[in-house]
Amino acid sequence: MYLRRDLIEPRIYQEVIYARCKKTNCLVVLPTGLGKTLIAMLIADYRLSKYGGKVLMLAPTKPLALQHAESFRKLFKVPADEINVLTGELSPETRAELWERSKILTATPQTVENDILTGRISLEEVVLLVIDEAHRAVGNYSYVFIAKEYLKTAKHPLVLGLTASPGSDAEKIREIVSNLGIRRIEVRTESSPDVKPYVKRIAFEWGKVELPQIYKEVRKLLREMLKESLKPLAQLGLVSTSSPDISKKEVLQAGSRINQELAAGNYDIAGLKIHQAKAVKLLHAIELLETQGLSAVQNYIKKLRNDKRTKSSRALMEDPRMRKVVYLLVQAKESGIDHPKMEKLKELINEQLSRKPSSKIIVFTNYRDTGKKIVEELRSMNISAKRFIGQASRGEDRGMSQKEQKETLERFSRGEFNVLVATSVGEEGLDVPEVDLVVFYEPVPSAIRSIQRRGRTGRHRPGRVVVLMAKGTRDESYYWASRRKEKGMFTAIKLIAKELEKKYDRESEAMAKGKITSLDEFIKPKRREEVQKEAPPQKAEKASIEELPIKPIFVRKPKGIVVYVDSRELRSGVPKLLKELGAEVEVRTLDVADYVVSEEVGIERKSANDFIQSIIDGRLFDQVERLKRAYEKPVIIIEGELYGIRNVHPNAIRGAITAVTIDWNVPILFSSGKEETAQFIYLMAKREQEERKKEVRLRSEKKALTLAERQRLIVEGLPNVSATLAKRLLKHFGNVERVFTATEEELKEVEGIGPKKAREIRKVITAPYIEDEDNF
């Protein structure tokens, strides 16, 4: 026994869920604050006691992964150095070392995914995989790949998914169930008989406010402009209505349809692109006005004014009505009129702190700018407040490091300040006890986010949630949308839980009758070596692109199909698909090409957007030359739809493709997406290595580079500097050192370098180095 039972007293529903999930892949749906982590610990104790091995608990954010590790250290009789956290902030070598010596690991999924792909870790000895915030296990999120690899490779696999909100529709829930190999769902709500005694009452309130008259005037002008932009789209049936109340989703879908028509050669529709782009921007401006306020709208309009390159932005700013909008916003600012939500929020917080000065309050907002303004307003009232935001920096607004996030939460828990103003990063897993008040600065249309937000209160004693809403705006529609989705979510999850229960009962009956020997036959995919023993070798040899299943396992020679992958390609999703296809993925930093499948074949993968950008900035032919020089049979794969995604004439794109294929004799393959890209690469590797018996050897162009080529290569590393521009810079300044020490004014003397490019070059050269979030 590893768990310190003297320190815990599991509740009845926790014991019941533990008993049902300790041997079967389970999804546990339980309201926030009711002890999902303790259930995971009970099962971890059972699995480690029975099988030994390791427990791996995944969490979507670093602060949450750290919290889980601290909980395990507190409650498990395991040496502290055997409970560790794996995140991208640690070097790959350190992570590999920690993996080997640890019994319990908590980690962010992207880090584990990368370490599996690079072969640094194996999931073979993991006896329990805990997936926190399991509603994320959809699409291409790292949870999906890790779970599938785990079920394939582990000796004793068991998956436990934890969430308070699995999704608002049955389709998404079924996807989670399939991706994680779930065979049983344990659902509890606040009203479940065994949970109800432990649920603290949460008082819900609507803080409704009326928009000021000047806001209504601005809104009217923006809605007029929006209606005008939607009319031509509605006339051709690209949107269902020209009403300003249209959803942003429908307008975005219209943009996709226009791109598809352009790709098919229907250039008559090109003029509608500007109307669609204007509509999207106006919808965003209206949403900011209705839900955020003056500062947010002004900042957005300023961004539109500075966007000189985009036709839609220029057209909006030239509209007389937009000039009037700007005038009214300036007038409102001078009059001291702000969004009434701000006053309501200050009133609520003042009232709460008057009643209880030691109160802990969380304010959620969708926008960083709004969060910043809220903190400023509260501090001007001598109320102690701090922002809690993600790690990414947005322009001059620097993100918070993992250390800063952790320190902020600890200080809030200790009561060093009263108000935590959080963006979406604070919605999942914040372990802050006894929050007295949660305020939604705006409702969110997502059931998952709404449940996560309000779960920050009412954990240990009665709590209060206030949702601020501006009457007659998107606030109201978003609120009711989330309520509707939440109701649908619990109906769907209970239905699917019943279906799985019936299936589980049938399988248990089959086992009792001796038709199967273990329920594991239903949940654990066969390992590759087992497939090799059972399957006839000739099947794999006959596989064609038409016959190729989505995720096949080929019968291979002991060494297998090897694909060398550039480390920068890990984020593309292609390497993990190659691994699922059966390839041995070797991750390296490649000098030339993104994928190497033999000593003769090097493959460059380009997204459609990157291909067009490389035409614009002149990189394309330099890259083709290097690829051609390094590999006898180079190949370029262009992934995604090429036409209509950028303001580049189709003939310019066709001309570049023609030049690459005819002048450089480099074939180009077109792929619909990363799945097809992976299949192309796998089949090329299979053909080269199995049929043509070619060795997989990396080639480097470094040996062939002259001093001048090396100098040009260094300068090409600067932003938007092509090979041609690198030559100009070196000719102008004489050597690499002078290029890097040149001022903006000196750089602008070189043909092809304007103020913006000069500024970006100087920024890269002079900015302090900050370690990337993920290390490979």
Tab-separated table of C-alpha atoms in Angstrom, residues 617-764:
chain	number	residue	atom	x	y	z
A	617	ASP	CA	9.561	36.431	-49.866
A	618	GLY	CA	11.762	34.685	-52.435
A	619	ARG	CA	12.784	31.705	-50.279
A	620	LEU	CA	11.273	28.997	-52.497
A	621	PHE	CA	13.952	28.603	-55.157
A	622	ASP	CA	16.795	28.875	-52.624
A	623	GLN	CA	15.208	26.011	-50.654
A	624	VAL	CA	14.682	23.950	-53.812
A	625	GLU	CA	18.340	24.461	-54.771
A	626	ARG	CA	19.550	23.226	-51.384
A	627	LEU	CA	17.196	20.226	-51.489
A	628	LYS	CA	18.314	19.326	-55.000
A	629	ARG	CA	21.983	19.623	-54.037
A	630	ALA	CA	21.594	17.358	-50.987
A	631	TYR	CA	19.385	14.586	-52.438
A	632	GLU	CA	19.405	12.782	-55.758
A	633	LYS	CA	15.617	12.388	-55.656
A	634	PRO	CA	14.114	15.336	-53.782
A	635	VAL	CA	10.342	15.600	-53.337
A	636	ILE	CA	8.141	18.500	-52.215
A	637	ILE	CA	4.731	17.864	-50.636
A	638	ILE	CA	2.302	20.782	-50.540
A	639	GLU	CA	-0.336	20.258	-47.873
A	640	GLY	CA	-3.767	21.890	-48.030
A	641	GLU	CA	-5.738	24.015	-50.479
A	642	LEU	CA	-3.453	26.405	-52.388
A	643	TYR	CA	-5.823	28.744	-54.165
A	644	GLY	CA	-7.851	31.515	-52.599
A	645	ILE	CA	-6.184	31.488	-49.166
A	646	ARG	CA	-3.938	34.497	-49.885
A	647	ASN	CA	-4.141	37.530	-52.145
A	648	VAL	CA	-1.783	35.969	-54.682
A	649	HIS	CA	-2.931	35.441	-58.262
A	650	PRO	CA	-3.391	31.739	-59.123
A	651	ASN	CA	-1.136	32.158	-62.180
A	652	ALA	CA	1.761	33.244	-59.931
A	653	ILE	CA	1.292	30.043	-57.883
A	654	ARG	CA	1.060	27.900	-61.028
A	655	GLY	CA	4.171	29.603	-62.427
A	656	ALA	CA	6.177	28.733	-59.290
A	657	ILE	CA	4.990	25.100	-59.396
A	658	THR	CA	5.893	24.876	-63.094
A	659	ALA	CA	9.381	26.297	-62.456
A	660	VAL	CA	10.082	23.846	-59.617
A	661	THR	CA	8.948	20.789	-61.610
A	662	ILE	CA	10.420	21.697	-65.033
A	663	ASP	CA	13.406	23.982	-64.361
A	664	TRP	CA	14.578	22.203	-61.207
A	665	ASN	CA	13.184	18.758	-62.026
A	666	VAL	CA	11.761	18.372	-58.500
A	667	PRO	CA	8.390	16.573	-58.317
A	668	ILE	CA	5.582	18.142	-56.265
A	669	LEU	CA	2.894	16.036	-54.593
A	670	PHE	CA	-0.345	17.613	-53.402
A	671	SER	CA	-1.829	16.433	-50.120
A	672	SER	CA	-5.268	17.152	-48.686
A	673	GLY	CA	-3.956	17.193	-45.113
A	674	LYS	CA	-1.468	15.719	-42.660
A	675	GLU	CA	-3.056	12.249	-42.852
A	676	GLU	CA	-2.411	12.006	-46.587
A	677	THR	CA	1.052	13.547	-46.161
A	678	ALA	CA	1.945	10.805	-43.662
A	679	GLN	CA	0.683	8.109	-46.027
A	680	PHE	CA	2.749	9.519	-48.917
A	681	ILE	CA	5.892	9.590	-46.758
A	682	TYR	CA	5.286	6.111	-45.355
A	683	LEU	CA	4.738	4.568	-48.778
A	684	MET	CA	7.846	6.285	-50.177
A	685	ALA	CA	9.842	4.962	-47.213
A	686	LYS	CA	8.393	1.482	-47.664
A	687	ARG	CA	9.177	1.500	-51.380
A	688	GLU	CA	12.747	2.712	-50.869
A	689	GLN	CA	13.629	0.483	-47.926
A	690	GLU	CA	11.713	-2.739	-48.601
A	691	GLU	CA	11.403	-2.908	-52.361
A	692	ARG	CA	14.528	-1.045	-53.497
A	693	LYS	CA	16.632	-2.043	-50.463
A	694	LYS	CA	17.944	1.509	-50.043
A	695	GLU	CA	19.788	2.483	-46.872
A	696	VAL	CA	18.406	5.327	-44.734
A	697	ARG	CA	21.327	7.677	-44.399
A	698	LEU	CA	21.254	11.348	-43.559
A	699	ARG	CA	22.999	13.718	-45.885
A	700	SER	CA	24.211	17.111	-44.893
A	701	GLU	CA	24.969	19.972	-47.199
A	702	LYS	CA	27.279	21.414	-44.588
A	703	LYS	CA	30.383	19.700	-45.976
A	704	ALA	CA	29.781	21.184	-49.405
A	705	LEU	CA	29.237	24.746	-48.163
A	706	THR	CA	31.844	27.355	-49.007
A	707	LEU	CA	32.690	30.189	-46.612
A	708	ALA	CA	30.514	32.587	-48.649
A	709	GLU	CA	27.613	30.100	-48.531
A	710	ARG	CA	27.959	29.773	-44.778
A	711	GLN	CA	27.952	33.558	-44.398
A	712	ARG	CA	24.832	33.864	-46.558
A	713	LEU	CA	23.147	31.065	-44.562
A	714	ILE	CA	23.732	32.926	-41.277
A	715	VAL	CA	22.260	36.156	-42.657
A	716	GLU	CA	19.300	34.223	-44.161
A	717	GLY	CA	18.333	33.359	-40.584
A	718	LEU	CA	17.172	36.939	-40.052
A	719	PRO	CA	13.416	37.604	-40.473
A	720	ASN	CA	12.180	37.903	-44.085
A	721	VAL	CA	15.711	37.744	-45.488
A	722	SER	CA	15.897	35.624	-48.642
A	723	ALA	CA	19.141	34.358	-50.214
A	724	THR	CA	19.072	37.277	-52.662
A	725	LEU	CA	18.619	39.813	-49.879
A	726	ALA	CA	21.366	38.111	-47.830
A	727	LYS	CA	23.784	38.628	-50.740
A	728	ARG	CA	22.814	42.315	-50.947
A	729	LEU	CA	23.335	42.805	-47.221
A	730	LEU	CA	26.759	41.141	-47.273
A	731	LYS	CA	27.853	43.102	-50.339
A	732	HIS	CA	26.691	46.373	-48.744
A	733	PHE	CA	28.253	45.834	-45.292
A	734	GLY	CA	31.209	43.633	-46.261
A	735	ASN	CA	30.888	40.955	-43.559
A	736	VAL	CA	28.437	39.199	-41.222
A	737	GLU	CA	29.491	41.216	-38.160
A	738	ARG	CA	28.635	44.549	-39.798
A	739	VAL	CA	25.221	43.225	-40.892
A	740	PHE	CA	24.402	42.299	-37.292
A	741	THR	CA	25.633	45.595	-35.811
A	742	ALA	CA	23.971	47.850	-38.411
A	743	THR	CA	21.344	50.319	-37.164
A	744	GLU	CA	17.801	50.459	-38.561
A	745	GLU	CA	18.732	53.508	-40.642
A	746	GLU	CA	21.787	51.746	-42.079
A	747	LEU	CA	19.749	48.622	-42.900
A	748	LYS	CA	17.178	50.712	-44.789
A	749	GLU	CA	19.914	51.795	-47.195
A	750	VAL	CA	19.888	48.273	-48.682
A	751	GLU	CA	17.456	47.691	-51.554
A	752	GLY	CA	14.493	45.568	-50.403
A	753	ILE	CA	14.624	46.592	-46.730
A	754	GLY	CA	11.962	49.008	-45.540
A	755	PRO	CA	11.273	50.381	-42.034
A	756	LYS	CA	9.247	47.350	-40.896
A	757	LYS	CA	11.780	44.775	-42.076
A	758	ALA	CA	14.655	46.770	-40.553
A	759	ARG	CA	12.774	46.987	-37.257
A	760	GLU	CA	12.105	43.211	-37.208
A	761	ILE	CA	15.781	42.436	-37.977
A	762	ARG	CA	16.981	44.658	-35.132
A	763	LYS	CA	14.403	43.164	-32.777
A	764	VAL	CA	15.665	39.601	-33.415
